[in-house]
XYZ file of C-alpha atoms in Angstrom:
748
model
C -4.482 34.992 140.285
C -7.574 34.187 138.314
C -7.248 33.778 134.575
C -9.037 36.245 132.334
C -11.872 34.967 130.003
C -13.705 36.669 127.252
C -17.302 35.439 127.098
C -18.864 34.823 123.574
C -22.349 36.031 124.178
C -25.418 35.577 121.745
C -27.884 36.624 124.439
C -29.011 33.243 124.860
C -29.240 31.127 128.094
C -26.449 28.853 127.091
C -23.711 31.399 126.583
C -24.640 33.193 129.883
C -24.757 29.876 131.886
C -21.352 28.873 130.335
C -19.834 32.117 131.739
C -21.418 31.247 135.230
C -19.499 27.840 135.021
C -16.282 29.669 134.174
C -16.605 31.673 137.473
C -17.366 28.392 139.335
C -14.132 26.831 138.101
C -11.895 29.897 139.011
C -11.915 32.114 135.964
C -13.071 35.667 135.729
C -14.976 37.313 132.876
C -13.008 40.334 131.790
C -14.850 41.142 128.562
C -17.799 40.112 126.354
C -17.741 39.419 122.666
C -20.820 39.591 120.417
C -21.444 39.039 116.689
C -24.519 40.817 115.278
C -26.235 41.323 111.824
C -24.769 44.122 109.615
C -28.287 45.547 109.490
C -29.799 46.601 112.833
C -33.255 46.066 111.576
C -32.567 42.323 110.802
C -33.429 40.026 113.667
C -32.055 36.730 112.305
C -29.397 35.588 109.811
C -29.191 32.435 107.932
C -26.327 31.020 109.952
C -25.411 27.699 111.590
C -22.850 29.472 113.650
C -24.551 32.444 115.326
C -27.783 33.234 117.212
C -28.723 36.832 116.442
C -32.336 36.991 117.608
C -32.452 39.551 120.429
C -29.282 41.343 119.458
C -30.904 44.631 120.196
C -30.776 43.723 123.844
C -27.272 42.396 124.018
C -25.752 45.926 123.995
C -26.972 46.395 127.533
C -25.001 43.394 128.990
C -22.026 45.590 129.467
C -23.694 47.744 131.980
C -25.508 44.792 133.612
C -22.206 42.877 134.197
C -19.790 45.834 134.522
C -17.415 44.652 131.767
C -16.555 45.901 128.357
C -18.457 44.580 125.424
C -16.896 44.177 121.999
C -19.199 43.847 119.010
C -18.747 43.144 115.307
C -21.140 43.195 112.428
C -21.014 40.001 110.562
C -19.647 40.435 107.150
C -19.063 36.951 105.975
C -21.224 34.091 105.090
C -20.815 30.253 105.205
C -18.079 29.508 102.754
C -16.398 26.478 104.482
C -18.987 23.716 104.629
C -16.944 20.829 105.984
C -17.469 19.833 109.642
C -13.846 20.624 110.529
C -12.842 24.155 109.836
C -9.721 25.679 108.323
C -9.044 29.394 107.569
C -11.317 30.532 104.776
C -11.353 34.281 103.817
C -14.884 35.622 103.708
C -16.312 32.926 105.959
C -18.382 34.173 108.956
C -15.875 32.484 111.212
C -13.322 34.984 110.184
C -15.592 37.609 111.803
C -15.114 35.918 115.115
C -11.427 35.800 114.568
C -11.165 39.504 113.930
C -13.317 40.274 116.882
C -11.286 38.098 119.353
C -8.038 39.094 117.805
C -8.872 42.802 118.598
C -10.003 42.014 122.125
C -6.788 40.016 122.721
C -4.802 43.072 121.451
C -6.615 45.495 123.807
C -6.586 43.184 126.806
C -3.448 40.941 126.587
C -4.139 39.212 129.952
C -7.049 37.065 128.445
C -6.189 33.389 128.148
C -9.548 31.748 127.259
C -12.736 32.047 125.501
C -16.035 30.801 126.919
C -18.847 29.513 124.562
C -22.197 27.825 125.289
C -21.822 24.871 122.922
C -23.671 21.875 124.140
C -23.990 19.415 121.379
C -23.043 21.180 118.046
C -19.636 19.928 116.757
C -19.943 22.433 113.940
C -19.932 25.372 116.400
C -17.353 23.818 118.838
C -14.865 23.047 116.194
C -14.993 26.588 114.739
C -14.540 28.255 118.128
C -11.622 25.828 118.729
C -10.045 26.617 115.441
C -10.211 30.384 116.100
C -8.850 29.948 119.646
C -5.931 27.690 118.342
C -4.909 30.407 115.938
C -4.996 33.103 118.673
C -3.227 30.906 121.208
C -6.336 30.953 123.524
C -8.071 28.099 125.323
C -11.605 27.262 124.592
C -13.941 26.713 127.376
C -17.025 24.763 126.758
C -18.437 23.842 130.245
C -21.862 22.756 128.833
C -20.433 20.341 126.245
C -22.303 16.998 126.166
C -24.048 17.652 129.394
C -27.519 16.004 129.916
C -29.872 18.630 128.594
C -32.735 17.940 130.991
C -30.463 18.122 133.963
C -28.705 21.375 132.396
C -31.946 23.176 131.950
C -33.085 22.381 135.496
C -29.584 23.626 136.723
C -29.955 26.915 134.830
C -33.441 27.573 136.382
C -32.149 26.727 139.874
C -29.165 28.992 139.427
C -31.409 31.993 138.961
C -31.034 32.390 135.163
C -34.017 34.290 133.773
C -34.368 33.848 130.036
C -37.428 34.188 127.728
C -38.147 32.393 124.460
C -37.437 34.612 121.510
C -37.728 32.092 118.697
C -39.673 28.728 118.326
C -39.412 26.367 115.307
C -40.470 22.860 116.467
C -43.563 20.602 116.757
C -45.293 21.252 119.986
C -44.122 24.944 120.149
C -46.433 27.775 119.300
C -45.153 31.380 118.605
C -48.345 33.011 119.902
C -48.409 31.021 123.010
C -44.795 30.603 123.892
C -42.735 33.561 122.779
C -41.865 35.782 125.643
C -42.427 33.097 128.255
C -39.660 32.222 130.847
C -37.881 28.928 131.143
C -39.775 27.637 134.227
C -43.046 28.140 132.489
C -42.023 25.742 129.691
C -39.753 23.317 131.394
C -42.177 20.520 131.962
C -43.612 21.143 128.378
C -40.112 20.760 126.910
C -39.541 17.492 128.782
C -42.871 16.183 127.479
C -41.893 17.122 123.845
C -38.644 15.227 124.387
C -40.583 12.118 125.411
C -43.089 12.416 122.533
C -40.814 13.549 119.665
C -37.257 13.249 120.747
C -36.805 16.988 120.985
C -33.828 18.559 122.488
C -34.588 20.050 125.796
C -32.045 22.874 125.450
C -32.972 23.550 121.856
C -29.782 22.225 120.426
C -31.773 20.949 117.350
C -32.910 24.501 116.629
C -36.221 24.006 118.445
C -36.039 27.326 120.091
C -33.820 30.224 121.106
C -33.806 32.369 124.281
C -32.684 35.764 125.539
C -31.267 36.188 129.027
C -32.877 39.050 130.986
C -31.234 38.435 134.283
C -28.747 36.046 135.987
C -26.232 36.115 138.760
C -23.605 37.481 136.346
C -25.764 40.745 136.066
C -24.549 42.361 139.256
C -25.500 45.922 138.191
C -28.922 45.668 136.552
C -31.403 43.386 134.982
C -33.129 43.810 131.600
C -36.903 44.478 131.587
C -38.537 43.956 128.257
C -41.401 46.538 128.054
C -42.746 45.907 124.571
C -42.136 43.362 121.858
C -43.736 42.155 118.539
C -44.288 38.469 117.454
C -43.165 37.977 113.836
C -44.378 34.833 112.097
C -41.835 33.288 109.640
C -44.007 30.210 108.999
C -47.577 29.390 109.892
C -47.013 25.729 109.388
C -49.761 23.713 111.197
C -47.248 21.238 112.631
C -44.226 23.329 113.486
C -44.922 27.139 113.101
C -41.954 29.283 113.187
C -41.896 32.653 114.874
C -39.507 35.190 116.465
C -39.921 37.885 119.195
C -38.782 41.318 118.068
C -37.945 43.703 120.877
C -39.458 47.073 120.602
C -38.722 48.713 124.042
C -36.761 47.776 127.135
C -35.090 49.406 130.068
C -32.575 48.401 132.777
C -33.569 47.987 136.342
C -30.608 48.741 138.442
C -29.688 46.436 141.451
C -28.823 47.697 144.922
C -25.467 45.873 145.038
C -23.306 47.077 142.188
C -20.168 45.021 142.057
C -18.939 43.845 138.678
C -18.528 40.158 138.058
C -14.818 40.751 137.504
C -14.436 42.081 140.991
C -13.741 45.533 139.775
C -10.106 44.383 139.116
C -7.755 46.916 137.945
C -5.647 46.167 134.802
C -2.326 47.228 133.620
C -3.324 46.560 130.024
C -3.325 49.188 127.277
C -7.129 49.192 127.350
C -8.230 51.758 129.862
C -11.890 52.368 128.796
C -14.850 52.320 131.080
C -15.586 48.925 132.568
C -19.071 48.917 130.980
C -18.132 50.464 127.674
C -19.105 49.197 124.245
C -16.662 48.892 121.311
C -17.526 48.017 117.728
C -14.763 46.285 115.951
C -14.153 46.904 112.267
C -12.011 45.016 109.774
C -12.409 43.020 106.530
C -13.096 39.362 106.956
C -11.992 38.711 103.258
C -8.360 39.482 104.164
C -6.268 36.465 104.939
C -4.992 37.171 108.476
C -3.644 34.990 111.249
C -2.217 36.048 114.658
C -0.253 32.842 115.189
C 2.075 31.395 112.447
C 0.968 27.928 111.547
C 3.607 25.016 112.143
C 5.759 24.457 109.028
C 7.544 21.363 107.860
C 10.753 20.558 109.797
C 13.743 21.161 107.674
C 16.381 18.537 107.679
C 19.020 21.276 108.350
C 22.099 19.835 110.078
C 20.360 16.698 111.224
C 20.994 13.583 109.194
C 19.219 10.315 110.050
C 22.030 8.259 108.927
C 24.174 9.640 111.829
C 21.791 7.923 114.184
C 21.486 4.132 114.892
C 17.893 4.067 113.916
C 16.020 0.739 113.832
C 12.495 -0.046 112.406
C 10.060 -2.773 112.958
C 6.928 -3.240 110.993
C 3.902 -5.684 110.880
C 2.998 -7.450 107.688
C -0.525 -6.404 107.067
C -0.942 -4.257 103.931
C -4.034 -2.433 105.074
C -3.435 -1.672 108.695
C 0.052 -1.963 110.098
C 2.436 -0.777 112.752
C 5.746 0.876 112.248
C 8.122 1.413 115.390
C 11.279 3.326 115.390
C 13.980 3.636 118.137
C 17.621 4.385 118.450
C 20.200 1.943 119.622
C 22.478 3.672 122.180
C 24.219 1.000 124.174
C 27.020 3.239 125.030
C 24.458 5.799 126.428
C 25.898 8.692 124.392
C 22.500 10.207 123.866
C 22.112 13.479 125.767
C 19.372 15.310 123.800
C 15.774 14.174 124.079
C 14.738 16.765 121.422
C 17.340 15.451 118.957
C 16.380 11.769 119.607
C 12.781 12.464 119.135
C 13.289 14.435 115.939
C 15.409 11.599 114.604
C 12.763 8.943 115.178
C 9.855 11.215 113.917
C 11.750 12.057 110.759
C 12.505 8.436 110.156
C 8.906 7.479 110.602
C 7.919 10.223 108.220
C 10.336 8.943 105.665
C 8.892 5.320 106.154
C 5.431 6.578 105.501
C 6.566 8.481 102.418
C 7.934 5.262 101.003
C 4.584 3.523 101.299
C 3.018 6.592 99.683
C 1.493 7.557 103.018
C 1.628 10.529 105.353
C 0.721 11.481 108.926
C -2.920 11.665 107.934
C -2.818 7.846 107.495
C -1.847 7.426 111.093
C -4.537 6.161 113.500
C -2.569 6.018 116.741
C 0.925 7.109 118.118
C 2.685 5.687 121.111
C 5.181 8.229 122.336
C 7.769 6.786 124.737
C 10.262 9.089 126.231
C 13.156 8.440 128.724
C 12.484 11.480 131.070
C 8.853 12.750 131.706
C 10.443 16.085 132.855
C 11.272 16.569 129.192
C 7.587 16.077 128.159
C 7.257 19.872 127.249
C 10.270 19.819 125.026
C 9.144 16.479 123.462
C 5.749 17.982 122.697
C 7.240 21.105 121.052
C 9.019 18.717 118.598
C 6.072 16.466 118.191
C 3.765 19.192 117.004
C 6.200 20.382 114.461
C 5.714 17.022 112.708
C 2.140 16.083 113.334
C -0.149 19.016 112.645
C -3.883 19.511 111.953
C -3.060 20.861 108.542
C -1.174 17.597 107.692
C -4.088 15.369 108.975
C -7.219 16.470 106.944
C -9.236 13.694 108.447
C -8.344 14.196 111.981
C -5.122 13.968 114.092
C -4.061 10.626 115.595
C -4.788 9.632 119.170
C -1.932 9.275 121.390
C -0.460 7.693 124.562
C 2.707 9.238 126.268
C 4.714 7.120 128.660
C 8.122 7.337 130.297
C 10.055 3.966 129.753
C 13.405 2.896 131.028
C 14.860 3.458 127.620
C 18.445 4.237 128.682
C 18.665 1.121 130.882
C 17.568 -0.935 127.868
C 20.492 0.605 125.857
C 18.214 2.810 123.607
C 17.984 6.375 122.805
C 15.805 8.967 124.720
C 12.820 8.675 122.443
C 10.800 5.650 120.849
C 7.800 5.981 118.571
C 5.128 3.392 117.524
C 2.497 4.411 114.832
C -0.582 2.491 113.704
C -1.169 3.112 110.070
C -4.214 2.620 107.830
C -4.009 2.501 104.126
C -7.521 4.020 103.612
C -9.009 7.260 105.037
C -12.069 5.600 106.672
C -11.265 6.780 110.120
C -13.568 8.906 112.305
C -11.682 11.054 114.835
C -12.969 12.551 118.184
C -10.941 15.652 118.916
C -12.262 17.929 121.525
C -9.859 20.825 122.415
C -12.339 22.617 124.602
C -11.987 22.349 128.335
C -15.389 21.068 129.582
C -17.091 18.871 132.150
C -17.337 15.972 129.854
C -13.866 14.541 129.535
C -10.199 15.784 129.424
C -9.482 18.106 126.466
C -6.829 17.453 123.966
C -5.329 20.773 123.157
C -3.027 20.232 120.136
C -2.637 17.626 117.487
C -3.692 14.539 119.269
C -7.266 13.319 119.697
C -9.363 11.473 122.284
C -10.199 8.591 120.087
C -9.926 7.223 116.595
C -12.461 4.788 115.191
C -11.425 2.654 112.203
C -13.192 -0.357 110.790
C -15.122 -0.957 114.118
C -11.979 -0.733 116.272
C -11.908 2.165 118.642
C -8.308 3.263 119.631
C -8.617 5.509 122.545
C -5.837 7.883 123.889
C -4.280 7.163 127.143
C -6.597 8.566 129.909
C -5.148 9.925 133.182
C -7.289 10.492 136.323
C -7.729 14.285 135.285
C -10.735 16.266 136.529
C -12.092 17.471 133.142
C -13.133 20.954 134.137
C -9.857 21.822 135.777
C -7.585 19.495 133.903
C -5.763 18.730 137.155
C -5.012 15.191 138.388
C -7.701 14.337 140.911
C -6.771 13.984 144.663
C -7.302 10.872 146.547
C -4.497 8.651 145.467
C -4.076 5.832 142.954
C -7.523 4.382 143.240
C -9.259 7.643 142.934
C -7.188 8.384 139.777
C -8.061 5.039 138.338
C -11.799 5.661 138.998
C -11.577 9.043 137.184
C -9.561 7.586 134.283
C -12.173 4.929 133.792
C -14.921 7.537 133.979
C -13.101 9.639 131.366
C -12.786 6.741 129.249
C -16.436 5.864 129.464
C -17.280 9.428 128.462
C -15.248 9.082 125.418
C -16.683 5.545 124.501
C -20.231 6.882 124.955
C -19.593 9.195 121.946
C -19.293 6.242 119.808
C -22.340 4.452 121.280
C -20.413 1.886 123.271
C -19.082 1.386 126.754
C -15.741 0.316 128.178
C -17.649 -2.192 130.409
C -19.164 -3.946 127.469
C -17.215 -3.389 124.390
C -13.449 -3.306 125.446
C -11.065 -5.817 123.725
C -8.050 -4.836 125.675
C -7.206 -2.699 128.811
C -3.540 -1.635 129.139
C -3.165 0.078 132.446
C 0.198 1.768 133.070
C 1.173 2.043 136.793
C 3.803 4.547 137.982
C 6.567 3.298 140.340
C 5.395 6.066 142.733
C 2.374 3.980 143.671
C 2.964 2.417 147.030
C 3.121 -1.478 146.829
C 0.344 -1.551 149.530
C -1.960 0.171 147.137
C -1.697 -2.268 144.274
C -4.335 -4.636 145.598
C -6.884 -1.695 146.103
C -6.215 -0.638 142.490
C -7.118 -4.146 141.205
C -10.221 -4.264 143.428
C -11.254 -0.823 142.341
C -10.990 -1.667 138.704
C -13.089 -4.824 139.089
C -15.757 -2.793 141.102
C -16.112 0.059 138.755
C -16.361 -2.024 135.617
C -18.963 -4.365 137.212
C -20.999 -1.385 138.302
C -20.742 0.254 134.739
C -21.747 -3.079 133.143
C -24.773 -3.429 135.463
C -26.107 0.042 134.748
C -25.672 -0.353 130.987
C -27.486 -3.734 131.057
C -30.240 -2.305 133.206
C -30.738 0.396 130.613
C -31.680 -2.187 128.020
C -28.238 -3.070 126.444
C -28.817 -6.841 126.359
C -26.540 -7.830 123.497
C -23.549 -10.104 124.352
C -20.662 -8.700 126.216
C -17.008 -8.917 125.372
C -14.620 -10.349 128.019
C -11.483 -8.091 127.754
C -7.922 -8.764 128.073
C -6.033 -6.951 130.827
C -2.396 -5.988 130.939
C -0.864 -3.971 133.778
C 2.494 -2.308 132.913
C 4.881 -0.851 135.508
C 6.639 2.295 134.332
C 8.908 4.955 135.810
C 6.575 8.006 135.382
C 3.543 9.282 133.609
C 2.305 12.687 132.364
C 1.515 15.265 135.158
C 3.159 12.767 137.651
C -0.058 10.763 137.586
C -0.208 7.268 139.217
C -2.082 5.458 136.465
C -2.931 5.853 132.802
C -5.627 3.738 131.103
C -5.594 2.784 127.490
C -8.560 0.905 126.257
C -9.119 -0.673 122.723
C -12.802 -1.247 121.961
C -14.849 -3.102 119.472
C -17.469 -0.465 118.296
C -19.971 -2.644 116.286
C -21.452 -0.855 113.446
C -24.867 -2.393 114.251
C -25.332 -3.071 117.972
C -28.472 -5.105 117.345
C -26.508 -7.645 115.395
C -23.488 -7.516 117.521
C -24.309 -10.741 119.379
C -24.142 -12.718 116.015
C -20.557 -11.878 115.565
C -19.182 -12.005 119.124
C -17.610 -15.173 120.311
C -14.866 -15.375 123.072
C -12.314 -18.037 123.517
C -12.888 -20.252 120.465
C -10.652 -23.387 120.551
C -11.154 -25.821 117.679
C -8.318 -28.425 117.612
C -6.821 -27.521 114.217
C -3.427 -26.071 115.031
C -0.253 -27.209 113.429
C 2.713 -28.539 115.549
C 6.069 -26.812 115.312
C 9.390 -27.407 117.020
C 7.685 -30.475 118.733
C 5.343 -28.414 120.732
C 2.044 -30.150 121.460
C -1.052 -28.428 123.097
C -1.284 -28.969 126.832
C -3.975 -27.704 129.219
C -1.542 -25.447 131.033
C -0.872 -23.496 127.874
C -4.389 -21.905 128.197
C -3.525 -20.474 131.673
C -0.852 -18.168 130.143
C -3.169 -16.784 127.496
C -5.926 -14.171 127.520
C -8.029 -14.150 124.276
C -10.737 -11.801 123.096
C -12.306 -12.871 119.706
C -14.824 -11.288 117.454
C -15.486 -14.078 115.099
C -14.629 -13.421 111.515
C -13.360 -9.952 112.320
C -10.609 -9.599 114.887
C -8.539 -11.408 117.610
C -6.527 -9.996 120.486
C -4.245 -11.968 122.514
C -2.021 -11.526 125.570
C 0.554 -14.277 126.322
C 2.149 -14.003 129.682
C 5.318 -15.748 130.371
C 5.864 -16.085 134.114
C 8.813 -17.854 135.781
C 6.572 -20.855 136.382
C 5.556 -20.986 132.703
C 9.216 -20.549 131.595
C 10.232 -23.614 133.777
C 7.385 -25.737 132.171
C 8.452 -24.688 128.620
C 11.943 -25.508 129.036
C 11.337 -28.694 130.921
C 9.042 -29.933 128.133
C 11.573 -29.019 125.540
C 14.367 -30.696 127.459
C 12.494 -34.006 127.137
C 12.433 -33.606 123.437
C 15.902 -32.218 122.714
C 19.035 -31.168 124.480
C 19.377 -27.462 125.130
C 22.767 -27.654 123.683
C 21.168 -28.399 120.355
C 19.168 -25.002 120.284
C 20.524 -22.838 117.545
C 21.390 -19.884 119.835
C 25.186 -19.943 120.701
C 24.928 -17.593 123.567
C 24.448 -18.223 127.326
C 22.189 -20.710 128.855
C 19.833 -17.932 129.617
C 19.788 -16.884 125.878
C 19.227 -20.586 124.875
C 16.287 -20.943 127.160
C 14.911 -17.629 125.896
C 15.112 -18.997 122.364
C 13.022 -21.872 123.336
C 10.486 -19.625 124.956
C 10.417 -17.443 121.891
C 9.535 -20.542 119.792
C 6.834 -21.405 122.179
C 5.377 -17.926 121.908
C 5.160 -18.126 118.156
C 3.596 -21.552 118.320
C 0.927 -20.440 120.721
C 0.213 -17.263 118.759
C 0.109 -18.981 115.462
C -2.193 -21.667 116.861
C -4.803 -18.945 117.910
C -4.512 -17.193 114.577
C -5.077 -20.495 112.719
C -8.018 -21.342 114.968
C -9.626 -18.198 113.954
C -8.937 -18.201 110.365
C -6.387 -15.442 110.488
C -2.742 -15.334 109.265
C 0.299 -13.374 110.204
C -0.545 -11.055 107.315
C -3.690 -9.984 109.365
C -1.482 -8.952 112.376
C -1.696 -5.156 112.903
C 0.448 -5.117 116.072
C 2.893 -7.557 117.731
C 4.353 -6.049 120.835
C 6.578 -7.494 123.487
C 6.841 -6.006 126.927
C 9.958 -7.093 128.812
C 11.317 -5.722 132.096
C 14.898 -4.275 132.096
C 15.581 -6.609 135.093
C 15.580 -9.411 132.598
C 19.245 -8.711 132.234
C 19.160 -9.253 128.390
C 19.801 -6.399 125.980
C 17.112 -5.064 123.716
C 19.221 -6.115 120.785
C 19.896 -9.679 121.907
C 16.169 -10.209 122.631
C 15.247 -8.880 119.235
C 17.779 -11.211 117.575
C 16.371 -14.182 119.461
C 12.790 -13.478 118.320
C 13.872 -12.611 114.758
C 15.839 -15.834 114.536
C 12.670 -17.651 115.773
C 10.550 -16.073 113.071
C 13.264 -17.051 110.519
C 12.991 -20.627 111.631
C 9.298 -20.424 111.588
C 9.361 -19.150 108.032
C 11.524 -22.212 106.943
C 9.107 -24.759 108.434
C 5.689 -23.026 107.585
C 4.371 -21.035 104.752
C 2.235 -19.035 107.197
C 4.745 -16.390 107.685
C 7.278 -14.506 105.384
C 10.267 -12.608 106.576
C 10.992 -9.166 105.433
C 14.071 -7.058 106.123
C 12.399 -5.417 109.142
C 11.384 -7.508 112.218
C 7.614 -7.609 112.723
C 7.828 -7.718 116.498
C 8.201 -4.499 118.536
C 10.155 -4.725 121.882
C 9.048 -2.446 124.670
C 11.261 -2.139 127.786
C 9.455 -1.599 130.992
C 9.884 -2.025 134.669
C 7.336 -4.783 135.147
C 4.335 -6.362 133.210
C 1.583 -8.764 134.268
C -2.172 -9.431 133.958
C -3.007 -7.806 137.341
C -1.783 -4.962 139.461
C -0.501 -7.398 142.007
C 1.536 -9.594 139.749
C 3.647 -7.465 137.335
C 6.433 -9.890 137.449
C 6.185 -11.723 134.209
C 9.467 -12.508 132.283
C 7.750 -10.888 129.466
C 4.204 -10.494 127.846
C 3.231 -10.658 124.170
C 0.313 -8.524 122.843
C -0.882 -9.563 119.463
C -3.805 -7.851 117.570
C -5.032 -9.124 114.275
C -7.897 -8.070 112.129
C -9.466 -9.817 108.975
C -8.228 -8.078 105.860
């Protein structure tokens, strides 16, 4: 059964074409919504939100389409001036809320709202805010589409619209008002080339009025008479509008409503082409959906859980991780476990004087992806848009073998910034651009030139379904989605990525792993070539790659891609800062380790000189043998401080080697351990060593390091975060490392 949509219509080409896109993607238009001036004689309001020129004609759309039209006279004004919107009595956005709320009351079957937003974050965010309050989905199928191609597509699709307002250089009210799109298409393209004008009028260059389109099954509008009204006779960019004086409907032979004349069991039983004016006072504070409230402690007490914390040392940007120890596997409730770790994280943030609005990124690890819905319900009670004034954190959600590792059913990592200098991209509307993030998690967060991107699945953006074609097709779509997000920050995953973490589900056939690796290399090479051909000639980063094998991913996907990018503030000078793989011989020697050439083969480094450093240290079986062999020539394994099994004693040597190598890279790049924002160790559960034992080994190694060097200080919490996985490696075909360390450090 097709989902019902109410179309926000202004009369312009964009809102009508957006509804046509809704039909293409399987929705049906069951109602129209229009906001108009309080005074019928007024053509245009001073509003960033609504187009009202031509509102006299919109009333006819109900008959043209054969669906009910709900209209409301705008009572509010612009009172909330920030880009992001929150409920503000008396604001013009509340008129939209009242209108859509009434439509939903009369037609309960509607699930979504269509709008014609193309480039305006201001408009999109306000529509999304209203939809969120009403429990509706925002559909914005024109969002961030190429305007030149979009206008051509509208014309080819048979959308007939005339210009009803012009206000830009190169457009003349006396020449161009009343003209149809094809007449001015070439002229608009020329204006774009000459002056950078928006081809679809997104900069206010012009407005249109739709007279006919495939949605108009019953009739088309014929404008018989109009008047040109000059608002400004400026010699460079005159402003004028078209005021309709007389029109009629020309009925079509085939009279089938766009909603296929479907019968409804809703309370609303009016004529299909009726017009209803919605009343109500926008000054009243009303809401259809109660906002999330703070979670009460109630019967839950954090001390009843074996909660553990790790934290990096940086005072400006740092990571906090929280997990539950459950070696006896007594945990039975995913919701309770997640609530415990979220509350613990919240208390930790409060101790530092921070809150969820300081969080840049969240890794949500759960033991059973089948409980994702339940986990999400708990998550959104803690992290809300109301708590995050500067934007909600980006997020990656992964199923991990937590129970096999002797942990609880939920595990959280958060990346925290002391300042509020983040820029968040949060698009909740379903569009053709990239997958939507409906809820309190965003597509990407930029902070101090580091772009933290949410985990991207191979979702088809307009349908939000995992694409067909298997693992390689999903990887290609996930990389395409990542590129779309990166482009919003004027960068590319092919040029600017510091680190790719690619999660692979165990449902991928082993025979497909090689093709995944080949597809990744092919796509990134093609993207890079296209970007460089377009004139991007600044130096390119050589990213680190880490493949992680996990039990399951959201929506049963095969792959999830998580890129971290360096988004230089000034691309023209980026080449002055980018250096990859610096190696001055200035490192100190600890525990008797001396640099050997083979050390470099287990390291991946991506360095932006003077700013940041990212390292992946992969410990394979072969590397482990070399480390232990080298150590055995310097000392007897029996002399190692660990009193456990031979395996544990060898692991202590490997832990020391890891700290030696990581410290060497930090020192070479004039960074300290206090600059580390993230230190994560991925280990396979097949290692046959408990999470607690491994953590003790690395904590002991850090303790020894602190005794022999002033470069690190030990606090109560360990600074390393251990992540249990099924496999890890630097390629899709070799996820068989003993473990892999991921270090990220930025200059304070």
